[in-house]
Tab-separated table of C-alpha atoms in Angstrom:
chain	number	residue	atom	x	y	z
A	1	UNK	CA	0.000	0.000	0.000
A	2	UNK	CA	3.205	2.397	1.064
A	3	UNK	CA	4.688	2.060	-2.260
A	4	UNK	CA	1.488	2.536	-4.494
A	5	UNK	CA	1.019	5.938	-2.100
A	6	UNK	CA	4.434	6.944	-2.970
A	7	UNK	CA	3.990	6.405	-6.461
A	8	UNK	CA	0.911	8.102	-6.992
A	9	UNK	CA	2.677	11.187	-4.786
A	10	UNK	CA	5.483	11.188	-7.288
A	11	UNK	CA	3.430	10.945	-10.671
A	12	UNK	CA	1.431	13.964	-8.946
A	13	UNK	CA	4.633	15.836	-8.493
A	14	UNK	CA	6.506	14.883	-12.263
A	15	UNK	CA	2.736	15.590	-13.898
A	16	UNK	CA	3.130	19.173	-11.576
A	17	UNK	CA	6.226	19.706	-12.476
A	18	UNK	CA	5.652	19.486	-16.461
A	19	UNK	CA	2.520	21.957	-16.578
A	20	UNK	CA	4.162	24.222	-14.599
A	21	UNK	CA	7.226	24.372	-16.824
A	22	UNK	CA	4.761	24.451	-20.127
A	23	UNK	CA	2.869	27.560	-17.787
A	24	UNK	CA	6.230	29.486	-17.614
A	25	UNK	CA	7.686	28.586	-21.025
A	26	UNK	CA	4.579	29.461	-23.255
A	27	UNK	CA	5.170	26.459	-25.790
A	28	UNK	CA	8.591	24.475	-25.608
A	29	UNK	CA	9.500	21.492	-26.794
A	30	UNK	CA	9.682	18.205	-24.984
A	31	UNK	CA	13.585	18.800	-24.737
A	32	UNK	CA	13.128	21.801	-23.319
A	33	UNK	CA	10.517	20.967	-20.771
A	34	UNK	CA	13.161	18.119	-19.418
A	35	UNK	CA	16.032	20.880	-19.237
A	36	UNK	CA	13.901	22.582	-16.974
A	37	UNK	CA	11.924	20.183	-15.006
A	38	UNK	CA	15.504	18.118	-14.715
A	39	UNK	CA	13.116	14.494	-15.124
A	40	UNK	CA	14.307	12.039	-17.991
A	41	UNK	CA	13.088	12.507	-21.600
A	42	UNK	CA	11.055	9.402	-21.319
A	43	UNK	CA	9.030	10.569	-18.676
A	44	UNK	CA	8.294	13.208	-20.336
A	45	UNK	CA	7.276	11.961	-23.260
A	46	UNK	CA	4.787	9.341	-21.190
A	47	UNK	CA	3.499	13.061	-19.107
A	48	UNK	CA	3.266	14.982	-21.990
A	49	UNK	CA	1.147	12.019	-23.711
A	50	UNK	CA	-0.985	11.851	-21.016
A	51	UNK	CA	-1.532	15.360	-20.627
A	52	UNK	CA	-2.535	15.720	-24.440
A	53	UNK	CA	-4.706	12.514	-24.466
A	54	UNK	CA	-6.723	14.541	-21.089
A	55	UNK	CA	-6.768	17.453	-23.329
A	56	UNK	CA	-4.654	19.514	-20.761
A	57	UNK	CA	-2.032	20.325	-23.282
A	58	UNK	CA	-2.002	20.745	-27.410
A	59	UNK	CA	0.470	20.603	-29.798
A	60	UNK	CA	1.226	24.715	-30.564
A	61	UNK	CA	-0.309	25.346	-34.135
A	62	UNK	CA	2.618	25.832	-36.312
A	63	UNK	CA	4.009	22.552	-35.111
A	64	UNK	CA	7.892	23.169	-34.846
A	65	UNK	CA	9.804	24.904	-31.350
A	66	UNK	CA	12.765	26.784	-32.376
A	67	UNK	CA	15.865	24.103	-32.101
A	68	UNK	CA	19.403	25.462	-33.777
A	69	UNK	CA	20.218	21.137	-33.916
A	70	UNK	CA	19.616	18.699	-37.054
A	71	UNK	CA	17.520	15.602	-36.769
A	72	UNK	CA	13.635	15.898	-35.983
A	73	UNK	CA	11.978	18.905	-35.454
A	74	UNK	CA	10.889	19.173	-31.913
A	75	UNK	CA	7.308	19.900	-31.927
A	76	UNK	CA	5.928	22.772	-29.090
A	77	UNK	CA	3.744	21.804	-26.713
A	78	UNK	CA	1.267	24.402	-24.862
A	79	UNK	CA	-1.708	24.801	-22.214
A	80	UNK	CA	-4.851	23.599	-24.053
A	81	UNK	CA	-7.187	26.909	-23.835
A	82	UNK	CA	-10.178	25.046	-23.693
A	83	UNK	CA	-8.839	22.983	-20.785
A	84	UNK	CA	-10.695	24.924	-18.239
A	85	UNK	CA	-11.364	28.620	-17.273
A	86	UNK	CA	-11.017	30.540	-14.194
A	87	UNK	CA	-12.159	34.295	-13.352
A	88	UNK	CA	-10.806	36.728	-11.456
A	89	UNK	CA	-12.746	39.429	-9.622
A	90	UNK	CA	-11.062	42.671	-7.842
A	91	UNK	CA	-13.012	45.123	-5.647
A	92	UNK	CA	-11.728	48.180	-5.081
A	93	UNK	CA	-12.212	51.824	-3.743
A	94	UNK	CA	-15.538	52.707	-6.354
A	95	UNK	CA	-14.545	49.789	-8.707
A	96	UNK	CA	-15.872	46.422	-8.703
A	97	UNK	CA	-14.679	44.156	-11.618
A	98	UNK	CA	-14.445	40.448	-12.962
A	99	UNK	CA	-12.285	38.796	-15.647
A	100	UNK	CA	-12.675	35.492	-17.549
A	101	UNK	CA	-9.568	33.971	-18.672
A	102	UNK	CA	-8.778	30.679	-20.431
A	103	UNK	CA	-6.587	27.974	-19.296
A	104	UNK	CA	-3.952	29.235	-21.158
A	105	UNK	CA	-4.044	32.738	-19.015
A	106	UNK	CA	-5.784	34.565	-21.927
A	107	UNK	CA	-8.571	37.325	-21.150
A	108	UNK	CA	-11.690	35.947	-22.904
A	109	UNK	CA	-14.108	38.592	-21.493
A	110	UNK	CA	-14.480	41.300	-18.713
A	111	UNK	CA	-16.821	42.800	-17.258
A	112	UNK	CA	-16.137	46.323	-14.880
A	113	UNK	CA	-18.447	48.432	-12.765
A	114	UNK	CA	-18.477	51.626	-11.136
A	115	UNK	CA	-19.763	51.517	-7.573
A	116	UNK	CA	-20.133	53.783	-4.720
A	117	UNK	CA	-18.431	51.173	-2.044
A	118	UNK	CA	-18.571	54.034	0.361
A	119	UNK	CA	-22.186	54.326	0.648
A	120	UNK	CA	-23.462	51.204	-1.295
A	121	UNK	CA	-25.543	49.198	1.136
A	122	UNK	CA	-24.305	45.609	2.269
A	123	UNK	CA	-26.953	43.430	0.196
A	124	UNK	CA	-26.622	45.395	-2.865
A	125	UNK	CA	-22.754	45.170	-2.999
A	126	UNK	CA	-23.103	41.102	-2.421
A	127	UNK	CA	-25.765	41.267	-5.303
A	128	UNK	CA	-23.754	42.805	-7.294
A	129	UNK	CA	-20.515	40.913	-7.160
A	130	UNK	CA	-22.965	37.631	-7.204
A	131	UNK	CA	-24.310	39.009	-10.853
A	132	UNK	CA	-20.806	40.680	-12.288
A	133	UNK	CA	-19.451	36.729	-11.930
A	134	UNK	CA	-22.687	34.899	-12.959
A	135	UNK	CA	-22.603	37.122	-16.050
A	136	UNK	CA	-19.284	35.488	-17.005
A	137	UNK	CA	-20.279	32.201	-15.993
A	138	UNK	CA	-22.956	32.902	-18.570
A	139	UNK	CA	-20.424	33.627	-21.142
A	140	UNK	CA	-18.106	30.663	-20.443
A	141	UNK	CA	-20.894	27.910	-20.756
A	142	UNK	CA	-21.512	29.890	-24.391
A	143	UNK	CA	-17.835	29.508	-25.007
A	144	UNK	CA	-17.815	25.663	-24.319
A	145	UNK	CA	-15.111	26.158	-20.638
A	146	UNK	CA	-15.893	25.149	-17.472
A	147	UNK	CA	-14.834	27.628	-14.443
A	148	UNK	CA	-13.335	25.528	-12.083
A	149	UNK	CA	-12.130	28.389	-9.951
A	150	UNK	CA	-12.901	31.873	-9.244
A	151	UNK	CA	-10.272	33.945	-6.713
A	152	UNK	CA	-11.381	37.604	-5.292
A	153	UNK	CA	-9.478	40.167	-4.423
A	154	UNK	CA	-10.506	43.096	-1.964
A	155	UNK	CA	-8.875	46.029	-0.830
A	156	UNK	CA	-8.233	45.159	2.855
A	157	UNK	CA	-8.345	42.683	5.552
A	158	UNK	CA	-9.465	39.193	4.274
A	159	UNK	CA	-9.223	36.157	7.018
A	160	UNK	CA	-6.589	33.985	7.056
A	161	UNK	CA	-8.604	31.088	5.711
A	162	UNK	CA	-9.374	33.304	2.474
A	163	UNK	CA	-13.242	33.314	3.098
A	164	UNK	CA	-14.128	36.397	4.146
A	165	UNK	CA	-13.059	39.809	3.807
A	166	UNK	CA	-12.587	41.212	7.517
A	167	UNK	CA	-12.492	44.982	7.303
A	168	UNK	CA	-11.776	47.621	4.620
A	169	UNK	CA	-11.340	51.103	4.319
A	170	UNK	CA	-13.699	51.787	1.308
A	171	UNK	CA	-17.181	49.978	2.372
A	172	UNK	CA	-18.496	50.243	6.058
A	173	UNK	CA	-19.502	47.022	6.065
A	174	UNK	CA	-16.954	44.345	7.487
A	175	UNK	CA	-17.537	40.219	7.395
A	176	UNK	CA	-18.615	39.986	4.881
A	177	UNK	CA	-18.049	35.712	3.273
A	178	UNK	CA	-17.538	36.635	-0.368
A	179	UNK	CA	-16.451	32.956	-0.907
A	180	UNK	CA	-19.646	31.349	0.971
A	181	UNK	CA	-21.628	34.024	-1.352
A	182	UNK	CA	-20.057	33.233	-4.439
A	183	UNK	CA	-19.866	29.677	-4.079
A	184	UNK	CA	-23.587	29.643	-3.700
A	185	UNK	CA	-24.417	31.139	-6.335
A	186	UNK	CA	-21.934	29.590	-8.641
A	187	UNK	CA	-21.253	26.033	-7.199
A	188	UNK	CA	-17.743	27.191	-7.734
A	189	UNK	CA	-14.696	26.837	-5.363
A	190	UNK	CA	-14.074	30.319	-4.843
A	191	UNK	CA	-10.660	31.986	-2.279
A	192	UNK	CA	-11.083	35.795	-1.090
A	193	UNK	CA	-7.490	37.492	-1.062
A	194	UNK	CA	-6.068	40.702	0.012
A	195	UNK	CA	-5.107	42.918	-3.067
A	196	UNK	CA	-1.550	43.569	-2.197
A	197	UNK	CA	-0.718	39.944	-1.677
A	198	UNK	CA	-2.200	38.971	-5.284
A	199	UNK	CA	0.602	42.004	-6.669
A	200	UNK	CA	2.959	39.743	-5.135
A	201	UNK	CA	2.158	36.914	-6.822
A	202	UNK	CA	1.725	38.505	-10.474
A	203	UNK	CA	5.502	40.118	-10.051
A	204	UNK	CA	6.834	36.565	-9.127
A	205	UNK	CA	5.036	34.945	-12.243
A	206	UNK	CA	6.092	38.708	-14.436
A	207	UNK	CA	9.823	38.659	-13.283
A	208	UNK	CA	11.519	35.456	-11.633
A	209	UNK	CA	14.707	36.364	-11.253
A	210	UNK	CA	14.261	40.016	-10.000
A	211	UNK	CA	11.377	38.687	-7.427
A	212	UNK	CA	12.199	35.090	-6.237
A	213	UNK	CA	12.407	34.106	-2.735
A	214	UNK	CA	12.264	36.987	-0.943
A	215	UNK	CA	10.315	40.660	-1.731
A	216	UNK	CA	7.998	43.003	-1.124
A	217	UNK	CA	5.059	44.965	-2.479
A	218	UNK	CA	4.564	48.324	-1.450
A	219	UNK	CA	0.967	50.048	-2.791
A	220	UNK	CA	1.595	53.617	-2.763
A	221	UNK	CA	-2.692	54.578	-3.469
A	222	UNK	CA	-5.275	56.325	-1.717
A	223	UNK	CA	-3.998	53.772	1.066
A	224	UNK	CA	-1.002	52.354	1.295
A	225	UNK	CA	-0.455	48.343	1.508
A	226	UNK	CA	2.053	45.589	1.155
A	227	UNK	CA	2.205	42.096	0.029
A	228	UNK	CA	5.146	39.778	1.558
A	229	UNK	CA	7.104	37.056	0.351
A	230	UNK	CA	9.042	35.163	2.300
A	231	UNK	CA	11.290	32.009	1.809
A	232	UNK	CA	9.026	31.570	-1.543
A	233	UNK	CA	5.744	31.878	-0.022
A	234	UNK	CA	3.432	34.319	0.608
A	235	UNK	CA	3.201	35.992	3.839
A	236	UNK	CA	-0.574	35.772	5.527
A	237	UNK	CA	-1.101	36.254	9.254
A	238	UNK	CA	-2.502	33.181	11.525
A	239	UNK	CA	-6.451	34.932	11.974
A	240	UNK	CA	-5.836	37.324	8.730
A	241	UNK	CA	-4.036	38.356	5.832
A	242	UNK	CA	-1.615	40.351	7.615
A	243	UNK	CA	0.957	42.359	6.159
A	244	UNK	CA	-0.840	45.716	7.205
A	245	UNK	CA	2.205	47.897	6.842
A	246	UNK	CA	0.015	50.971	5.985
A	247	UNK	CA	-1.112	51.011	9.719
A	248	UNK	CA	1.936	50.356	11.181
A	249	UNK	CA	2.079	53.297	13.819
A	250	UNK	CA	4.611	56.175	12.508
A	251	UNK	CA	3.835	58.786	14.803
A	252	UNK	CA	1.766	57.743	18.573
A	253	UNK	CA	-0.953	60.246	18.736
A	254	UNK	CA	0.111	61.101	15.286
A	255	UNK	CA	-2.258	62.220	12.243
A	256	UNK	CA	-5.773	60.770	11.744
A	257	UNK	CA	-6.141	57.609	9.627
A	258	UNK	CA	-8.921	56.452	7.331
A	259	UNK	CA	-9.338	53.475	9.984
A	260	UNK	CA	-10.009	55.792	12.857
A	261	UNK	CA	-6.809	55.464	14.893
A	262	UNK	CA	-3.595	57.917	14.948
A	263	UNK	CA	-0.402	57.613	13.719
A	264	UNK	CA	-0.275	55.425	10.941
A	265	UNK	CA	2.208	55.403	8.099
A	266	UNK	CA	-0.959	55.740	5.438
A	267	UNK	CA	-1.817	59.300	7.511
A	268	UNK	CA	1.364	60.419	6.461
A	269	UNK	CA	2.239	58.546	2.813
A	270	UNK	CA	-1.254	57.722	1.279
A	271	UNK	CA	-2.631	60.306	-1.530
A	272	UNK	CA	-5.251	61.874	0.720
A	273	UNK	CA	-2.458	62.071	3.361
A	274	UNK	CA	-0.514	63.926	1.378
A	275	UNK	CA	-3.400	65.999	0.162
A	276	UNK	CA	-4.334	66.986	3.160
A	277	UNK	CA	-0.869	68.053	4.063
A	278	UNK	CA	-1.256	70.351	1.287
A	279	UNK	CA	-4.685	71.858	0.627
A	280	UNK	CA	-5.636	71.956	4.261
A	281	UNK	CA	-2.427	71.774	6.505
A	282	UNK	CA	-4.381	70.081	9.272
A	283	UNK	CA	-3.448	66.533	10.484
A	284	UNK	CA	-6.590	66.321	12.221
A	285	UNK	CA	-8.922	66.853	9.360
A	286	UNK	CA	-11.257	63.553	8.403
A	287	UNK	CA	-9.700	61.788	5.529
A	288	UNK	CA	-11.207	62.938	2.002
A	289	UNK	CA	-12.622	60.125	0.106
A	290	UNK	CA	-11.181	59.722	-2.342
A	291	UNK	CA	-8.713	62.132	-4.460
A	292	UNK	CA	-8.461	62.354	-8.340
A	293	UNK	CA	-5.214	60.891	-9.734
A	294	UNK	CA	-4.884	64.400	-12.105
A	295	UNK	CA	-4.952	66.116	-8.558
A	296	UNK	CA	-2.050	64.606	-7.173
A	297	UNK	CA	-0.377	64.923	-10.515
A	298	UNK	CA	-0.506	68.257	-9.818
A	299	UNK	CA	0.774	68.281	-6.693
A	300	UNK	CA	3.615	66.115	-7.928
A	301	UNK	CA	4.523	68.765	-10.904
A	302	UNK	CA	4.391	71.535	-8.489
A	303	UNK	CA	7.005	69.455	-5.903
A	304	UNK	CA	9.265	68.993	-8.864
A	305	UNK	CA	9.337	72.950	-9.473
A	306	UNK	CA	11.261	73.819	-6.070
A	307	UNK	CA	10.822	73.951	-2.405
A	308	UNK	CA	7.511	74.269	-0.706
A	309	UNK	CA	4.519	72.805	0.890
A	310	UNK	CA	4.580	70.189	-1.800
A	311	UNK	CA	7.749	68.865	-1.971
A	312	UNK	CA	7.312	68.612	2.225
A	313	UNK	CA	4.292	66.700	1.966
A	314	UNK	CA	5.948	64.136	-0.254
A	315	UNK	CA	8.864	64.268	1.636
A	316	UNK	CA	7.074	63.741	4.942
A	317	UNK	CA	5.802	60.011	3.157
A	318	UNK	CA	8.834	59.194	2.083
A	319	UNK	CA	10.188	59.390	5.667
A	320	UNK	CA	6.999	57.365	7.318
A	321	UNK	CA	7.616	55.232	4.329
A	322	UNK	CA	11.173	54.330	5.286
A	323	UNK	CA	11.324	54.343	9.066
A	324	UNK	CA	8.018	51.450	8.539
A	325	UNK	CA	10.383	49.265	5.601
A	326	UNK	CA	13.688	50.263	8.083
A	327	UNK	CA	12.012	48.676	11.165
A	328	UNK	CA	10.188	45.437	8.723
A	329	UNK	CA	14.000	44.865	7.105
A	330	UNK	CA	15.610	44.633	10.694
A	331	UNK	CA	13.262	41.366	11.173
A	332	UNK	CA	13.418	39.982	7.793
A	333	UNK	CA	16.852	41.686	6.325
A	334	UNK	CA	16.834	43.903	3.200
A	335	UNK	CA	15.087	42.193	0.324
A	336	UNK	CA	14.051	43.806	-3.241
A	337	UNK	CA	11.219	46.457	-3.309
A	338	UNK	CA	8.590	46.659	-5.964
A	339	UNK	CA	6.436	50.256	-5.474
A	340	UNK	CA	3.445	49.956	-7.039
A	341	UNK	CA	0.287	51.822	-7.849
A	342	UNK	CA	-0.237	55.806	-8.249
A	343	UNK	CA	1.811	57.142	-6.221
A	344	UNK	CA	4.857	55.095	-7.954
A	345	UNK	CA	4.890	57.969	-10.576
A	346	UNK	CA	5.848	60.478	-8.079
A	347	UNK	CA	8.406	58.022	-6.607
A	348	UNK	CA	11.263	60.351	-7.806
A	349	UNK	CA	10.224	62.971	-4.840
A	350	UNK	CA	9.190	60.015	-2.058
A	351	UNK	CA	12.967	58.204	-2.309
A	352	UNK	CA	15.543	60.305	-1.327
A	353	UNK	CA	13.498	60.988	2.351
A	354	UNK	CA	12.881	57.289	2.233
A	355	UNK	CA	16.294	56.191	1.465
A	356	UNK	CA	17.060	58.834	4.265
A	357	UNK	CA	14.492	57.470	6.783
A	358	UNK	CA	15.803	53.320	6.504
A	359	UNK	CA	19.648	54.433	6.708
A	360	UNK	CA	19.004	55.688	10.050
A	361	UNK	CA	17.220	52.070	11.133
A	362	UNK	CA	18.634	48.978	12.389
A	363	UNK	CA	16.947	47.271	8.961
A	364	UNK	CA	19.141	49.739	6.823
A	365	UNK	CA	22.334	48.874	7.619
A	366	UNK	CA	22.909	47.970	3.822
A	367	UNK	CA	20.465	50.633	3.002
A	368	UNK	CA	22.801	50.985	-0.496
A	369	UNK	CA	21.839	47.467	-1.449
A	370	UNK	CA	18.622	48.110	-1.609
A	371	UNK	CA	16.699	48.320	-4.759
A	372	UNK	CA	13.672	49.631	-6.099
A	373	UNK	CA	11.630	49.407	-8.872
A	374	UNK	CA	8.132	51.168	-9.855
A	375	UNK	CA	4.434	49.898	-11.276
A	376	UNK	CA	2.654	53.005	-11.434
A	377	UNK	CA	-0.935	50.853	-12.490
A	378	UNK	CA	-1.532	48.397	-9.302
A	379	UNK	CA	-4.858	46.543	-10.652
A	380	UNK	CA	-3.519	44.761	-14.333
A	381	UNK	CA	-1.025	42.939	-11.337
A	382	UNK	CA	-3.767	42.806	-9.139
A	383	UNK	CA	-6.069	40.611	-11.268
A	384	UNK	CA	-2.799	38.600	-12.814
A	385	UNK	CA	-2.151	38.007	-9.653
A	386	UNK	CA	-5.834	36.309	-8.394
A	387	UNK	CA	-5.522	34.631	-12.328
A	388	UNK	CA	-2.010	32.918	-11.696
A	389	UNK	CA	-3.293	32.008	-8.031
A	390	UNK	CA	-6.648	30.380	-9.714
A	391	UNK	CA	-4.732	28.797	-12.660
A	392	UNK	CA	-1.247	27.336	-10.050
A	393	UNK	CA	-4.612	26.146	-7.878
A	394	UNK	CA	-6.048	23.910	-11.226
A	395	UNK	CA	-2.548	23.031	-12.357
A	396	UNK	CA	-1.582	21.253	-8.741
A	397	UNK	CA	-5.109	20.311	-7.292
A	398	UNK	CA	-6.933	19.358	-10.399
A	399	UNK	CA	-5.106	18.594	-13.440
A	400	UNK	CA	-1.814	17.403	-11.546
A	401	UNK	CA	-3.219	14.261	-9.688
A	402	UNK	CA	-5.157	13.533	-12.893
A	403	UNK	CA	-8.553	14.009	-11.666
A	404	UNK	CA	-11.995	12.989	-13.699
A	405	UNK	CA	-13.874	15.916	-14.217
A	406	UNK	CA	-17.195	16.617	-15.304
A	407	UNK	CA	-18.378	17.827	-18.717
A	408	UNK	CA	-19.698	20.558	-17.400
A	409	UNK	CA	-18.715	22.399	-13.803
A	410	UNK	CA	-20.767	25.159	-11.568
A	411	UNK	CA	-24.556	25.522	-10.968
A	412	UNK	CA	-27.093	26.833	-13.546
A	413	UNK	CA	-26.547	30.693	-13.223
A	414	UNK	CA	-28.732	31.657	-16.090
């Protein structure tokens, strides 16, 4: 019994291993797949059979990978499109949208909505996330996939069981069990993620070698969050998501937050932080809702021009900004920075104060070693990153261990 459980576990892990190096490569060759996965050529040749007869993989149309050798052409092998599809849906500050993408990581159709979240009631936001999916379930039975996954992304706290989100600054409403919801109403398995950790996972999937192992995700929005990878896998608290850099206390007693307490680095470095700094010079004064990205453009031009109330303001984030990473890089050391989001355009007048702020901390002892690099447009990583984790989740769970699945997946939705 021992050894048939062991080698069931290790067809799992060689059938893994070959979709995930056919995921990375596009459409290589079986010679290339066994370069990379490091298995034997005949293995992969009895994988890569069984993985076409499932219809899991297809020979690339065109028929020939690039080889410089003589002898047989080696023909390129790819995700089958039709294999399966997965949809990603990302709710944000006055944004709620959904994605349907193919097996192969293709966008077949989206769907995007503009929403009050500050003042949209409870029932009608969980209505209308429940219709924005079951509209693409609609349009994935026409196209002949089945959705065997659907991952969510909110801005905020989600549980650590990725169920629920928990709190979040741009709907009043907290608890809220998006996956029990959706799942519902779908008959899909469905995971509820914080947006900042789904950024990490689209820059590890965008750029391996820069963002491997160790790295972080700083959102530099309205708000200001961070996604966390650690020893290859991503950071999540033991009762939540964790990683809530953005109320990390800066200052005790400090300026007022958008989550009611004092102090926190986002009430010195997010855009209406910064705003207020500006326009109304008063720490104290309730956080404005939301500010127009051509506003702090502004701000950022007239920062650039010289000395003055501007360049302060940004200067005063890039110091919160830096003391928080500082203090995070004593505990974990210095590891590679990705800024991302709108306030990544203005990073030119944040660094120098923040480069200032971690040289002073224990964390920035190598403070020169430390790199950065900018995304100024957080959501295209955002929903790549609740794809990748929905696609990795079919590749391993599903289509690894060679389950039987149903012609058709999901309840009636019509």
């Amino acid at each position: 019994m021992s050894v048939g459980i062991r080698h069931d576990d290790l067809r799992k892990r060689n059938r893994a291993l070959v979709i995930s190096a056919v995921r990375r490569a596009g459409q290589p060759s079986r010679t290339e797949i066994a370069r990379k996965t490091g298995l034997s050529h005949s293995t992969i040749s009895a994988i890569s059979a069984d993985l076409l007869a499932e219809g899991v993989l297809a020979e690339a149309r065109g028929g020939e990978a690039p080889t410089l050798k003589r002898g047989r052409p080696q023909v390129a092998i790819g995700l089958a499109p039709e294999a399966a599809a997965v949809i990603a849906v990302v709710l944000s500050l006055n944004s709620l949208t959904a994605t349907l993408f193919d097996y192969s990581g293709k966008v077949i159709a989206e769907d995007h909505l503009r929403l009050q979240t500050l003042t949209i009631g409870r029932n009608e936001l969980t209505a209308e996330t429940k219709a924005i999916v079951c509209r693409l379930m609609r349009h994935s039975g026409t196209a002949g996939r089945r959705v065997l996954r659907i991952v969510m992304a909110v801005q905020g706290i989600t549980d650590s069981a990725a169920r629920a989100m928990l709190w979040s600054p741009i709907t009043s409403h907290g608890d809220i069990p998006f996956a029990d919801l959706l799942e519902e109403a779908t008959g899909i398995p469905v995971t509820v993620e914080n947006d900042c950790s789904m950024i990490v996972v689209a820059l590890r999937w965008r750029d391996p070698e820069r963002y491997r192992d160790d790295f972080i995700a700083i959102l530099l929005s309205h708000g200001i969050g961070m996604g966390l990878m650690l020893r290859g896998e991503l950071f999540t608290g033991t009762h939540s998501s964790g990683g809530e850099f953005g109320h990390m206390i800066h200052q005790p007693e400090g300026a007022l937050c958008r989550c009611g307490r004092r102090g926190c680095v986002e009430a010195y470095a997010g855009s209406y932080a910064i705003w207020r700094h500006v326009r109304q010079g008063d720490d104290n004064a309730p956080p404005a809702a939301d500010i127009d990205d051509a506003e702090m453009q502004a701000l950022a031009v007239a920062a650039r021009q010289g000395e003055g109330i501007e360049r302060a303001a940004f200067r005063r984030a890039g110091r919160a900004i830096g003391y928080g990473l500082g203090n995070l890089f004593a505990l974990i050391d210095p590891a590679p920075v990705a800024v991302v989001g709108q306030g990544a355009s203005a990073f030119d007048l944040i660094e120098p104060a923040l480069r200032e702020a971690i040289a002073q901390t224990a964390g920035g002892q190598h403070s020169g070693s430390i790199t950065f690099a900018t995304e100024p447009n957080e959501i295209p990583l955002i929903r790549e990153g609740c794809a990748m984790r929905a696609l990795t989740f079919v590749d391993d769970e599903l289509f690894a261990p060679g389950l039987t699945l149903k012609p058709a997946a999901g309840k009636d939705v019509a």
